[in-house]
XYZ file of C-alpha atoms in Angstrom:
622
model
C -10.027 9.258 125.256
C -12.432 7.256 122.930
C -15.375 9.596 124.095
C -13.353 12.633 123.364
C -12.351 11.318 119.554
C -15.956 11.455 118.942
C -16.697 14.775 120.773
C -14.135 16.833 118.748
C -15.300 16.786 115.423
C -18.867 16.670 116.770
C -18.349 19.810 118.084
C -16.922 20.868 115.085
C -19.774 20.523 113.301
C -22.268 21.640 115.738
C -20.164 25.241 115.330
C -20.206 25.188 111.854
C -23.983 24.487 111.475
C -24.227 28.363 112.218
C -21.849 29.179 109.295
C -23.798 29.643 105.937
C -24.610 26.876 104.260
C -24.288 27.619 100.388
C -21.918 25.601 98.841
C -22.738 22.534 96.233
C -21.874 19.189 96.911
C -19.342 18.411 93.956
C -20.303 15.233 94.289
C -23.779 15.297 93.183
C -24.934 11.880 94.137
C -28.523 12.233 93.115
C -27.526 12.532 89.284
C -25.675 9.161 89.704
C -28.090 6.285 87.641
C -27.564 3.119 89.566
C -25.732 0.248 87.414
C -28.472 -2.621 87.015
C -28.571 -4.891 84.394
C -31.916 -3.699 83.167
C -34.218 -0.686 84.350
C -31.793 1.673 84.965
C -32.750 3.766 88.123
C -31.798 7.408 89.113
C -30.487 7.362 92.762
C -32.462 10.471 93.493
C -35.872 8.044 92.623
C -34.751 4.954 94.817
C -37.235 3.228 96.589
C -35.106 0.899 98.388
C -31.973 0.883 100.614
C -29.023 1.782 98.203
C -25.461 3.145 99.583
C -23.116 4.741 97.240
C -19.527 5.983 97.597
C -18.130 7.752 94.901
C -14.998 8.002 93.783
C -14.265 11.822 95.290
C -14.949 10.431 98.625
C -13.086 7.556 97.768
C -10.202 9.521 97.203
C -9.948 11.532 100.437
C -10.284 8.560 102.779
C -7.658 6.621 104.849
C -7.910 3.555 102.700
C -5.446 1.440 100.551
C -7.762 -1.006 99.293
C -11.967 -1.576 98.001
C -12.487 -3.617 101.391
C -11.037 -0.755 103.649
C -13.347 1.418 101.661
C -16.293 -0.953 102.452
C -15.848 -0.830 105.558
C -17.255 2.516 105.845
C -20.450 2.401 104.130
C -23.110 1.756 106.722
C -24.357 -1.938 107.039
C -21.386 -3.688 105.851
C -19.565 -5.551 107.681
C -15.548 -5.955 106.814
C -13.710 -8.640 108.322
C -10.236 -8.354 107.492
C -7.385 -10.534 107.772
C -4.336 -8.185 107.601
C -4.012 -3.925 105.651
C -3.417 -3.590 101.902
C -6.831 -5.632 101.174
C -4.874 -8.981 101.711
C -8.096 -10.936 102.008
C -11.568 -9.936 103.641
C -15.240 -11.600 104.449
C -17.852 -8.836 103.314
C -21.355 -9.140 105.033
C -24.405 -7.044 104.874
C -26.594 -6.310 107.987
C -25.910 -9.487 109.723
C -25.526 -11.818 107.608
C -22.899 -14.566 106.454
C -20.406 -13.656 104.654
C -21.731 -16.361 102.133
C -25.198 -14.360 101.550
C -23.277 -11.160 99.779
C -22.894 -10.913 96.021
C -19.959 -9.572 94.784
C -20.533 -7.667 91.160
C -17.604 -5.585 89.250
C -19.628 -3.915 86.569
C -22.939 -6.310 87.068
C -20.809 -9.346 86.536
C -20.966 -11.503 88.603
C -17.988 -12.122 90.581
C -18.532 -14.347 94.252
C -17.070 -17.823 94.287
C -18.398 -21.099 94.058
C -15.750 -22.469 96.439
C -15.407 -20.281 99.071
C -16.731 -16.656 99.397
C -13.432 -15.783 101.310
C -12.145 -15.824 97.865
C -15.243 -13.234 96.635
C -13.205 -10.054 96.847
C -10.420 -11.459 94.806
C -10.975 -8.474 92.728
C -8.358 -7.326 90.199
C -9.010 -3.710 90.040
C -6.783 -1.104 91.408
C -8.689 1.449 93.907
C -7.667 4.204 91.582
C -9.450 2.684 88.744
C -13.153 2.399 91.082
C -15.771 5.522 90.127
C -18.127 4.086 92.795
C -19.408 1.451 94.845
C -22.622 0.612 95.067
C -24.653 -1.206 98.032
C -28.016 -2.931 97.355
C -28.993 -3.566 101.149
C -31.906 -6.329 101.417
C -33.060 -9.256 99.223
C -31.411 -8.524 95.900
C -32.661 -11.923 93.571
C -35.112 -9.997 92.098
C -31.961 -8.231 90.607
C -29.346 -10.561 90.216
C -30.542 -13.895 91.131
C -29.512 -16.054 93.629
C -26.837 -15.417 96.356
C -28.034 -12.269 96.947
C -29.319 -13.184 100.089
C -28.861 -9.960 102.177
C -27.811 -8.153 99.652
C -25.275 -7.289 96.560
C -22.222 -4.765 96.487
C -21.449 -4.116 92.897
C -18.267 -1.896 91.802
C -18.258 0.260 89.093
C -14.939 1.207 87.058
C -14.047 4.678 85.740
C -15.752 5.172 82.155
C -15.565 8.698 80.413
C -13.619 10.672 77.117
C -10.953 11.838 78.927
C -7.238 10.897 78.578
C -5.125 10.541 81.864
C -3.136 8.943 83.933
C -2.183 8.372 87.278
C 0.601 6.645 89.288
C 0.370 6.159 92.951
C 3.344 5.016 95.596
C 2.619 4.315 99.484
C 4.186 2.613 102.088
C 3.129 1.870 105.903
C 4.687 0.521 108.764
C 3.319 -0.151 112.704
C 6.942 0.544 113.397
C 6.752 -2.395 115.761
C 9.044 -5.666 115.741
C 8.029 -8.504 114.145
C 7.170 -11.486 116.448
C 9.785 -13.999 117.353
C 10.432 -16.679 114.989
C 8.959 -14.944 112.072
C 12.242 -12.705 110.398
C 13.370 -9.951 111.483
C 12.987 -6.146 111.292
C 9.784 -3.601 111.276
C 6.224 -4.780 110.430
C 5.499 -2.673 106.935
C 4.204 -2.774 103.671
C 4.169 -1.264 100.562
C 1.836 -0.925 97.089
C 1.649 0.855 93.674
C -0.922 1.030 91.167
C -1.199 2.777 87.635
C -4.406 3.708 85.922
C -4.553 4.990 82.207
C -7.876 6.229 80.358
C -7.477 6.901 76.770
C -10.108 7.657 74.013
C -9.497 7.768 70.666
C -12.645 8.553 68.461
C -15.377 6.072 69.246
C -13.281 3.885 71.557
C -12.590 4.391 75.360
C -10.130 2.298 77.218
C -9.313 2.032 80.713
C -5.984 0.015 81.875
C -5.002 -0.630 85.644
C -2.113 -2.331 87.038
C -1.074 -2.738 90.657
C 0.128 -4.396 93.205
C 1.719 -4.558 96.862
C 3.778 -6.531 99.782
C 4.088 -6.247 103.097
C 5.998 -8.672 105.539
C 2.972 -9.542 107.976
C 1.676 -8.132 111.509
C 1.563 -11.924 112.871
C 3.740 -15.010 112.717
C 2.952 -16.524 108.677
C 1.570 -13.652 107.886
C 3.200 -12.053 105.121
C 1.248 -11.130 101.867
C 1.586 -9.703 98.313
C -0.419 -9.573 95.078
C -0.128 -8.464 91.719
C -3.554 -7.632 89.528
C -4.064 -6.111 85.778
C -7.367 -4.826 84.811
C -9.043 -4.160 81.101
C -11.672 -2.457 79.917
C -12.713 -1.108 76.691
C -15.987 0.275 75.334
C -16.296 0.677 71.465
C -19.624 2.327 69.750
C -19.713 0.709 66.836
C -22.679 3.597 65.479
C -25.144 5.622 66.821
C -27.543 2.513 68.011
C -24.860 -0.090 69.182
C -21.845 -0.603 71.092
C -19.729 -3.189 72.590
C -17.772 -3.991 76.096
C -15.000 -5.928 76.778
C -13.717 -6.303 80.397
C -10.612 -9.028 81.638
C -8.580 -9.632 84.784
C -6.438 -11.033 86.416
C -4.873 -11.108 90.212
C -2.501 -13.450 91.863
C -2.864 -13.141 95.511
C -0.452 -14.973 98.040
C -0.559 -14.751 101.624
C 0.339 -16.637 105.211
C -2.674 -17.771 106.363
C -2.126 -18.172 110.182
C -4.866 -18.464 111.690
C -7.424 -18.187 108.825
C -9.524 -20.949 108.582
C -8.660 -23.407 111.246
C -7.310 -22.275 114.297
C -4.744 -23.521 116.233
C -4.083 -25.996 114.059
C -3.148 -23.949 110.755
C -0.219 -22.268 112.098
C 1.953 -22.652 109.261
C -0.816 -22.528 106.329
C 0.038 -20.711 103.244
C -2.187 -19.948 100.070
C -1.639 -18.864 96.527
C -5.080 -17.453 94.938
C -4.958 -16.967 91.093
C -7.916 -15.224 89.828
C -9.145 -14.258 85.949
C -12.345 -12.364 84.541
C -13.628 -11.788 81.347
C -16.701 -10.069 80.013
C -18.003 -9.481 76.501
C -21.334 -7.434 76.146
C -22.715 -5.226 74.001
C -26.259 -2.980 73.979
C -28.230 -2.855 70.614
C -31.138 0.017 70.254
C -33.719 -1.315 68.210
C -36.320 0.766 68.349
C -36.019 4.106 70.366
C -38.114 2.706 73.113
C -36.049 -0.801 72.909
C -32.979 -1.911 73.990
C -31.203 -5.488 74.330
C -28.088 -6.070 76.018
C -26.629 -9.691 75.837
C -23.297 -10.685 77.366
C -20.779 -13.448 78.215
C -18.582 -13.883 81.246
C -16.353 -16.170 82.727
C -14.656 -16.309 86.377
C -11.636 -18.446 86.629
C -9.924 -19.367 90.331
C -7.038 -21.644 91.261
C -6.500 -21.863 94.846
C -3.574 -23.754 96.433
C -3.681 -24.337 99.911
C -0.720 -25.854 102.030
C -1.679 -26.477 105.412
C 2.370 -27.020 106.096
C 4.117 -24.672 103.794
C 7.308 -26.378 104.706
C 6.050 -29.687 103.756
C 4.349 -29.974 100.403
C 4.100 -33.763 100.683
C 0.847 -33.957 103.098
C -2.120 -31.500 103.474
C -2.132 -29.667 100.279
C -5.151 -29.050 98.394
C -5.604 -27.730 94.984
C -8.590 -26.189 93.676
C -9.607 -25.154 90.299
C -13.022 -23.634 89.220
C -14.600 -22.149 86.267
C -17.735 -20.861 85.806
C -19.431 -19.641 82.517
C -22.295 -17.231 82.278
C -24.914 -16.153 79.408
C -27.196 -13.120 79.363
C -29.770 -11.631 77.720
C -31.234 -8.468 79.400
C -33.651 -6.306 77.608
C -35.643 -3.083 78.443
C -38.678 -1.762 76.938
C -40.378 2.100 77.708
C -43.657 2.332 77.333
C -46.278 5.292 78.419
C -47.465 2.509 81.106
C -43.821 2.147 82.220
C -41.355 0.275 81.633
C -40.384 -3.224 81.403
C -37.328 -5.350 82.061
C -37.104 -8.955 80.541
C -33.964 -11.457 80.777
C -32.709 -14.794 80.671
C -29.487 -16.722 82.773
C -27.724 -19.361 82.334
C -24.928 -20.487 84.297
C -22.178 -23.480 84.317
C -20.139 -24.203 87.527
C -17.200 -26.403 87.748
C -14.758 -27.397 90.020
C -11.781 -29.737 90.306
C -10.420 -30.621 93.611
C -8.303 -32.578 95.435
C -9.938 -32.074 98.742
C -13.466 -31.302 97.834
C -13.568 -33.500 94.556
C -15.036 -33.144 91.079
C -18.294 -31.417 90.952
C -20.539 -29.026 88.251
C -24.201 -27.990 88.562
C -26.219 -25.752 86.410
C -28.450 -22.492 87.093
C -30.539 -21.148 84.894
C -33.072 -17.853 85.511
C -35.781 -16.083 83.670
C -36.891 -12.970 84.897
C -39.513 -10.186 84.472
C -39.568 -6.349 86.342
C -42.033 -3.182 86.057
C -41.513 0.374 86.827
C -43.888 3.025 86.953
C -44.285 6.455 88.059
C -47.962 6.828 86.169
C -49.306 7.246 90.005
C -49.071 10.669 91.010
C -45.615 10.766 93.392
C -45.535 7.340 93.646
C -43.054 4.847 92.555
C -43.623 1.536 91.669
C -41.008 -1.268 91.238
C -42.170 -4.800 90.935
C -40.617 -7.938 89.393
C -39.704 -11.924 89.525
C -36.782 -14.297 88.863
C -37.497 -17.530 88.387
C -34.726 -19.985 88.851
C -33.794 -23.470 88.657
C -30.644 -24.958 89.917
C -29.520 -28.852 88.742
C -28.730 -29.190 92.589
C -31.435 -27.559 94.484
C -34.453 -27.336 91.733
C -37.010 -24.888 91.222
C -37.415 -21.661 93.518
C -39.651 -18.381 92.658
C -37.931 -14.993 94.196
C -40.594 -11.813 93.750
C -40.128 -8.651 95.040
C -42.116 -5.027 95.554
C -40.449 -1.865 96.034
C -42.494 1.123 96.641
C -41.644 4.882 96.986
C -43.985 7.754 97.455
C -42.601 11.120 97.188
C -44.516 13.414 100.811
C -42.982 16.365 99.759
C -39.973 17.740 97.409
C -38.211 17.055 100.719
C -39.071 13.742 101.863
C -40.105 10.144 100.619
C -41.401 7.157 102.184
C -40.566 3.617 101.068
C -41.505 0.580 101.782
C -39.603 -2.642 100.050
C -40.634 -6.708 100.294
C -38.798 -9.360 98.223
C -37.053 -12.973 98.411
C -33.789 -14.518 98.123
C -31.735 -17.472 98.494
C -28.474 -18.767 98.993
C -26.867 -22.207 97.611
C -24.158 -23.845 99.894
C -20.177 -23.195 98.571
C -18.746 -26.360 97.647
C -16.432 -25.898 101.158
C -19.914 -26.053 102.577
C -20.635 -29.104 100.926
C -17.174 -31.068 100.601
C -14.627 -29.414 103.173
C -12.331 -32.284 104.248
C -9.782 -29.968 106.697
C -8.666 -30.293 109.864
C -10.359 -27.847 111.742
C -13.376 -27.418 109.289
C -15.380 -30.445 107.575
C -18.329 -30.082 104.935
C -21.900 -31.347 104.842
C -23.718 -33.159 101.792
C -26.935 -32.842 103.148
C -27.425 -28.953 103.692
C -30.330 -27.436 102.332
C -30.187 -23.858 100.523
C -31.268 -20.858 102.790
C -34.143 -19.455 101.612
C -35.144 -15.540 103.446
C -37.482 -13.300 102.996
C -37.511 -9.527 103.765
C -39.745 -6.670 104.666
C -37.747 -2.671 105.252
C -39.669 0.607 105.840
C -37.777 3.595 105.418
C -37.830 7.510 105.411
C -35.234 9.684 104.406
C -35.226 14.023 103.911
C -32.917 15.421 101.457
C -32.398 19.353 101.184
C -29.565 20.977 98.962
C -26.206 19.366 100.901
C -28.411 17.965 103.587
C -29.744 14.334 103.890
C -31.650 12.867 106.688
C -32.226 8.286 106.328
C -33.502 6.306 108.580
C -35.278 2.185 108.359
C -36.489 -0.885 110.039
C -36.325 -4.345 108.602
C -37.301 -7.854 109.457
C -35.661 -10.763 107.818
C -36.640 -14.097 108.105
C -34.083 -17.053 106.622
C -35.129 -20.494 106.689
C -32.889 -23.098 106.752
C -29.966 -21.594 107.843
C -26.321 -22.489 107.539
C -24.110 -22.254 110.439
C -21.294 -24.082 111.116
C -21.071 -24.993 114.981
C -18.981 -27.784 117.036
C -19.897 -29.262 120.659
C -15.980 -29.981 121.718
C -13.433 -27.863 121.155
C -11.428 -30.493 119.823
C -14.354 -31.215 117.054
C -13.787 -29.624 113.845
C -16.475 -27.263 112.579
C -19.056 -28.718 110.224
C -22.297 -26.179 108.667
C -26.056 -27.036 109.614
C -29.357 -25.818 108.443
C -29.628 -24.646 111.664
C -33.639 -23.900 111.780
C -35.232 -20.170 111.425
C -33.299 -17.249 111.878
C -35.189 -13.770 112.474
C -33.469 -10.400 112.229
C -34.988 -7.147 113.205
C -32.412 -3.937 112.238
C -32.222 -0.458 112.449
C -30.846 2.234 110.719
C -30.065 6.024 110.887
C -27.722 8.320 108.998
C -27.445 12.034 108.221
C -24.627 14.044 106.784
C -24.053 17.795 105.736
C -21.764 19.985 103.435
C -20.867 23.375 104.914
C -19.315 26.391 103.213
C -17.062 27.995 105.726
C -15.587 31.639 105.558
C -12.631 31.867 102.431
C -11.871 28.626 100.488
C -12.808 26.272 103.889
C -15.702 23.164 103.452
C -16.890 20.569 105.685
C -18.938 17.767 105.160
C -19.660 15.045 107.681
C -21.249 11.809 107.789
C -22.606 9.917 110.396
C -24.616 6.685 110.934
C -25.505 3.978 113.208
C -26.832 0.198 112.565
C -29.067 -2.233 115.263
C -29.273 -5.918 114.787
C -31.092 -7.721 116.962
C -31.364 -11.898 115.611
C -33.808 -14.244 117.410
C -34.924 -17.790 117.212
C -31.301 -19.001 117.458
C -32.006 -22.097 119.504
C -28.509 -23.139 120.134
C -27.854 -25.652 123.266
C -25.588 -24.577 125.790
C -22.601 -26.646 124.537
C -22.667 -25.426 121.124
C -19.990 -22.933 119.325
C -21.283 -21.006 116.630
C -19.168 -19.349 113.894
C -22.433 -17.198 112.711
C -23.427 -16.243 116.252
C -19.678 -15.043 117.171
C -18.913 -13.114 114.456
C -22.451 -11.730 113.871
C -22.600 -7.729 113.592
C -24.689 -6.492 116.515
C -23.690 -2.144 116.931
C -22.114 -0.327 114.229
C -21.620 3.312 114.352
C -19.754 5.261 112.139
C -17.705 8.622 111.556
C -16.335 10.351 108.378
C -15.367 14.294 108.937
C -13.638 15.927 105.640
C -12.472 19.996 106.125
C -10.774 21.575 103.269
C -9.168 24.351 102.822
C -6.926 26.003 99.959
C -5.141 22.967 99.041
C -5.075 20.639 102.199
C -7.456 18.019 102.967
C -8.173 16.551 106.282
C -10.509 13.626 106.757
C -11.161 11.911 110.220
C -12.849 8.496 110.165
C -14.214 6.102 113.067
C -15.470 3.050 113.524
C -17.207 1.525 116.328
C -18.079 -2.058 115.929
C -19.828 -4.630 118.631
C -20.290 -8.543 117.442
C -22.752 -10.586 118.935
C -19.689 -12.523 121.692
C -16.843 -10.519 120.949
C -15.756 -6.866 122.546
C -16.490 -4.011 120.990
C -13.957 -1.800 119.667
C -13.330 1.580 118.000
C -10.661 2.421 115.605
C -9.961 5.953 114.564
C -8.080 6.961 111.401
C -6.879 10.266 110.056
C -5.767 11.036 106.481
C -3.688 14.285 105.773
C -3.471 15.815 102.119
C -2.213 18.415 100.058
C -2.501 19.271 96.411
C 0.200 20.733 94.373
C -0.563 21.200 90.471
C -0.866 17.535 89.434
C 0.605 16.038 92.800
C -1.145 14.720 95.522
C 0.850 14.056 98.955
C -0.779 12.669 101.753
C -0.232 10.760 105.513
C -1.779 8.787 106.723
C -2.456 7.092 110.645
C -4.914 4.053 111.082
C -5.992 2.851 114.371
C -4.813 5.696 116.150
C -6.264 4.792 119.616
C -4.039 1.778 119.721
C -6.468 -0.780 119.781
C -6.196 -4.665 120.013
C -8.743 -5.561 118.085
C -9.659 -8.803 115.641
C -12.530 -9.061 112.758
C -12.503 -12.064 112.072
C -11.094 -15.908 113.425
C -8.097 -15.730 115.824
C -6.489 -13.048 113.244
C -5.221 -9.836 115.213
C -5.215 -7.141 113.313
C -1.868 -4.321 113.254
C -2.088 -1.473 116.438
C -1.009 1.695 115.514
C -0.751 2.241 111.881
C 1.381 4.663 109.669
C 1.328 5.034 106.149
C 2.870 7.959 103.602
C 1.671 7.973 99.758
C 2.353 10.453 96.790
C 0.212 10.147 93.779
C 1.294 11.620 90.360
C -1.821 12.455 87.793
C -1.851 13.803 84.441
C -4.844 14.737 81.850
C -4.334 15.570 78.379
C-alpha cells in the first residue's frame, strides 16, 4: 500500500513529462533576495545550501501551522508533540534540536532556557511570505547557535490593503482514551490577517489562535498569539520598523520531557517580541541599519497539575539585543560590517538566577569581479561572559559552468552555548550539568545544482565535525538523564532534490517536488549500557513528496513523508489537501496521515492516526 502511494503520482508525472512544458512558475523563486542582516543576496546567486518555501506553496499544503510547514522542506527535521503546532523540536541535518536558530524577520528568536520553547512564535501562518533555510554553519551570519544551521521566517510586507479570515476544524474521529473526558479527539483554530497602507506607512496585523482536546491522556492544548508590524519611510533615504508579539501557549505535557514519570505535567508558555529598526542611506553606495529587540518568556511548569503545592517551577527570561549592521558597495565588491551585543537573564525557581553577556563584531565580502565566480567570505568574532573568546570564519564559493549549472563549494564554523536546562535542570527524569563545555563544529558541503525555466536539478555532500558534544545519556533506566560533552561527533550527509512545473492541456498544471537526505554520524563511542537522547532521535533517511495539479478552480496537493531515526522505525505518513476557489473564498479538506500510521517524533509522545480536517478561508483586497 505504502509502495503504491508513492507509485501513483510518480507515474503521474512520468506521463506528464511528455506534455509541453511552457508554463511559468508563478512563483518565481529566483527573484526572491534572501533576508540577511547585511549583504543582501539574490537566491538565483547562492553559493550555499538555502531552502525556501514561499507563501503560494505555503498556501496549497496540508498544514495548520509554521512547524507542519517545516516539516517539508528537505533537511529539517520536525518533531512534534501533538497537530495545530502545539509545540515542536526543529533540527537541521542531524543535529540537536539545540544547534537551530530560530529568526522571525532576522531577529533573533531561540530561547535561552530551553529550545523546546524556540518555535513559540506568535505569527499566524497566514501572515508568513516565506521561510527561509540556511543549511550548514550559519555564525558567520548570525552568530552563535547557529550550529547546523538557521531557519528564519519572513512576514508579508507590500502596498496592498486586504484581509483575510480563516476557520478549520479536525478531528481523528476516534474516542478519547479512558480517564481523560469524554467524546471525539478534535480541534479547532482561526486566524485573521490585515495589511493596510496608507501613504508612506504599511502595516500588517495578525491574530489567531486554536484548541483542541488532545490525542493522548493530558494532552489537551490551546494558544492565543497577536502579531505587529509596521514599516514607515520617513523620506526617500530612511525608514523605520517596528515589530511586537505576543503568544500564550498552554498544553498537557504527558510525556514531554520526562517519561513515565510526567504523566500529569501541564505547562503555560507566555511569550513577547519586540523589534525597533530602521535603515539610513547615507551615501548611495552606503547603508546602516541599527536595531533593538527584546524576547520575553514565562514558563510555568507543574509536574502535578492537580497539586500546585510540590513540583512547580517558574521560569522567567529576558533577553535584550543591540545592532548595528552596515553595508558598503564598492567596484571591488561589497562589504558588510556589524556589531552585537546581547543581555540574557533568567529567574528561576528550579534552575536559579543567572545572566551572561555576548557580544560580536563581524566583517563579510562579496564579489563577483571574477569572471562567473562568486565569492562570499567573512568573520564573527565573539565573546561570551560564560564561555570567552571564539573566532567563527567562513568561505562560500560559487562558480557559474554554464547558464544552466553552478558548482559550490561552502566551509565555515559555528558554535553552540548550553541552555540554562542544560546547565541547571533539577527534574525528575532530567538533571543539568555545570561543567559542559560549548560545542564547537566545523563544516565543509560541495554541491551542484541545474536550473532550466520550471526545472531544477540539487544535489550535495557535507562533513561536519562538532567537538565537544552535548548529549544527554543515562546508564539505568531508573537514572534521570543528565547532558555530556560527549567527545567528537562526525557527520557525513547527502542530498538530492529535483522538481518540475508542467503545463497540461486547458487550464491543468503540475508541479512536483521530490528529495531525499543521508546521514551517516561516526565516532559516537557510546558503551553498551548507555541511552542516548541524541543517538535515538537522530535523523538517519528522509525522503520526501509534494505533488500539486490544478485545474480551473480546484487544487489538489499530495504530500509524503518518509522518515528513519537512528533506533526508532521508520515510518511514512501521507497527506492530501483538497481545494476550490470561488471569487474571494477558498474551501478546502483536508486528510493527514492517511495510511494510518502509529508513529512518534519525538519522546514517548504518539502522535494522532488518521487525521481529518475541513477549513474555509474568506479574503478580501481593496
Amino acid at each position: 500500500m505504502k509502495r503504491l502511494f508513492l507509485i501513483l503520482p510518480l507515474s503521474c508525472i512520468s506521463l506528464a513529462i511528455q506534455a509541453q512544458s511552457n508554463l511559468a512558475d508563478t512563483t518565481s523563486i529566483n527573484e526572491v533576495v534572501i533576508a540577511e542582516n547585511r549583504l543582501q543576496i539574490p537566491f538565483n546567486k547562492r553559493n550555499r545550501n538555502i531552502q525556501i518555501i514561499q507563501k503560494e506553496d505555503i498556501a496549497k499544503l496540508p498544514v495548520r501551522s509554521i512547524n507542519e510547514v517545516l516539516s517539508y522542506i528537505p533537511g529539517v527535521d520536525v518533531r512534534q508533540r501533538g497537530p495545530f503546532g502545539t509545540q515542536a523540536d526543529i533540527s537541521i541535518d542531524g543535529g540537536s534540536f539545540e544547534q537551530t536558530l530560530i529568526l522571525l524577520n532576522g531577529v533573533k528568536l531561540s530561547d535561552v532556557q530551553t529550545a523546546h520553547h524556540s518555535m513559540n512564535i506568535p505569527v499566524s501562518l497566514d501572515a508568513v511570505e516565506r521561510i527561509e533555510v540556511l543549511k550548514g554553519p550559519a555564525a558567520r551570519v548570525y552568530g552563535i547557535n547557529a550550529l547546523t544551521g538557521a531557519i528564519n521566517i519572513i512576514t508579508k510586507t507590500g502596498s496592498d490593503t486586504d484581509l483575510s479570515v480563516r476557520v478549520q476544524s479536525g478531528s481523528s474521529f476516534e474516542a478519547k482514551e479512558e480517564g481523560d473526558g469524554t467524546g471525539i479527539y478534535g480541534g479547532a483554530s482561526v486566524q485573521t490577517v490585515a495589511n493596510f497602507s496608507k501613504g508612506n506607512i504599511q502595516n500588517l496585523i495578525s491574530l489567531g489562535g486554536q484548541k483542541s482536546n488532545g490525542q493522548r491522556y493530558n494532552s489537551r492544548t490551546g494558544d492565543l498569539k497577536a502579531f505587529y508590524q509596521g514599516r514607515y519611510a520617513l523620506d526617500e533615504k530612511n525608514n523605520m520598523d517596528v515589530m511586537a508579539g505576543y503568544i500564550h501557549n498552554e498544553f498537557g505535557a504527558n510525556g514531554y520531557y520526562a517519561a513515565p514519570y510526567d504523566k500529569e505535567s501541564y505547562e503555560i508558555v507566555k511569550t513577547s517580541i519586540v523589534s525597533l529598526g530602521s535603515t539610513h542611506r547615507l551615501h548611495p553606495n552606503f547603508y546602516l541599519k541599527p536595531r533593538l529587540s527584546y524576547r520575553g518568556n514565562r514558563d510555568d511548569y507543574r509536574f502535578f497539575r492537580n497539586d500546585l503545592s510540590k513540583s512547580r517551577w517558574q521560569h522567567e527570561s529576558n533577553v535584550y539585543t543591540a545592532e548595528l549592521n552596515s553595508m558598503l558597495h564598492t567596484r571591488l565588491g561589497d562589504f558588510g560590517f556589524g556589531v552585537e551585543s546581547r543581555y540574557e537573564q533568567i529567574e528561576s525557581t528550579n534552575l536559579g538566577d543567572h545572566t551572561r553577556y555576548n557580544h560580536g563584531v563581524y566583517a563579510e565580502y562579496k564579489t563577483e569581479a571574477i569572471n562567473k565566480l562568486l565569492l562570499n567570505i567573512g568573520t564573527y568574532i565573539n565573546y561570551n561572559t560564560q564561555y570567552g573568546w571564539q573566532v567563527f570564519p567562513g568561505l562560500d564559493l560559487g562558480y557559474a559552468i554554464d547558464n544552466h549549472w553552478k558548482a559550490s563549494l561552502s566551509v565555515g564554523s559555528s558554535q553552540r552555548i548550553p541552555s540554562y536546562t542544560d546547565l541547571y535542570l533539577q527534574q525528575t527524569g532530567n538533571i543539568g550539568n555545570p561543567n559542559l563545555k560549548s560545542e564547537n563544529a566545523w563544516q565543509y558541503e560541495l554541491a551542484m545544482r541545474y536550473e532550466k525555466q520550471n526545472m531544477y536539478v540539487r544535489g550535495g555532500v557535507f562533513y561536519r565535525n562538532i567537538e565537544n558534544l552535548i548529549d544527554r545519556i543515562r546508564y539505568n533506566t531508573s537514572d534521570p538523564y543528565q547532558p555530556f560533552n560527549f567527545g567528537t561527533n562526525k557527520m557525513i550527509g547527502v542530498n538530492l532534490s529535483l522538481g518540475q512545473v508542467f503545463a497540461l492541456s486547458g487550464s491543468q498544471r503540475l508541479k512536483y517536488d521530490i528529495s531525499y537526505n543521508h546521514l551517516n554520524p561516526s565516532n559516537m563511542n557510546y558503551a553498551q549500557n548507555v541511552t542516548s537522547k541524541y543517538v535515538v532521535e537522530s535523523l538517519k533517511h528522509q525522503a520526501l513528496l509534494r505533488v500539486l495539479y490544478q485545474v480551473d478552480k480546484f487544487d489538489i496537493t499530495l504530500g509524503g513523508r518518509w522518515i528513519k531515526r537512528e533506533l526508532n522505525d521508520p515510518y511514512f505518513i501521507s497527506d492530501l489537501r483538497i481545494g476550490y476557489s470561488l471569487s474571494r473564498w477558498n474551501f478546502y479538506a483536508e486528510g493527514n496521515n492517511l495510511l494510518n500510521e502509529t508513529y512518534k517524533e519525538v519522546a514517548a509522545v504518539y502522535l494522532p492516526k488518521r487525521w481529518y480536517n475541513l477549513g474555509i478561508r474568506y479574503q478580501w483586497k481593496r
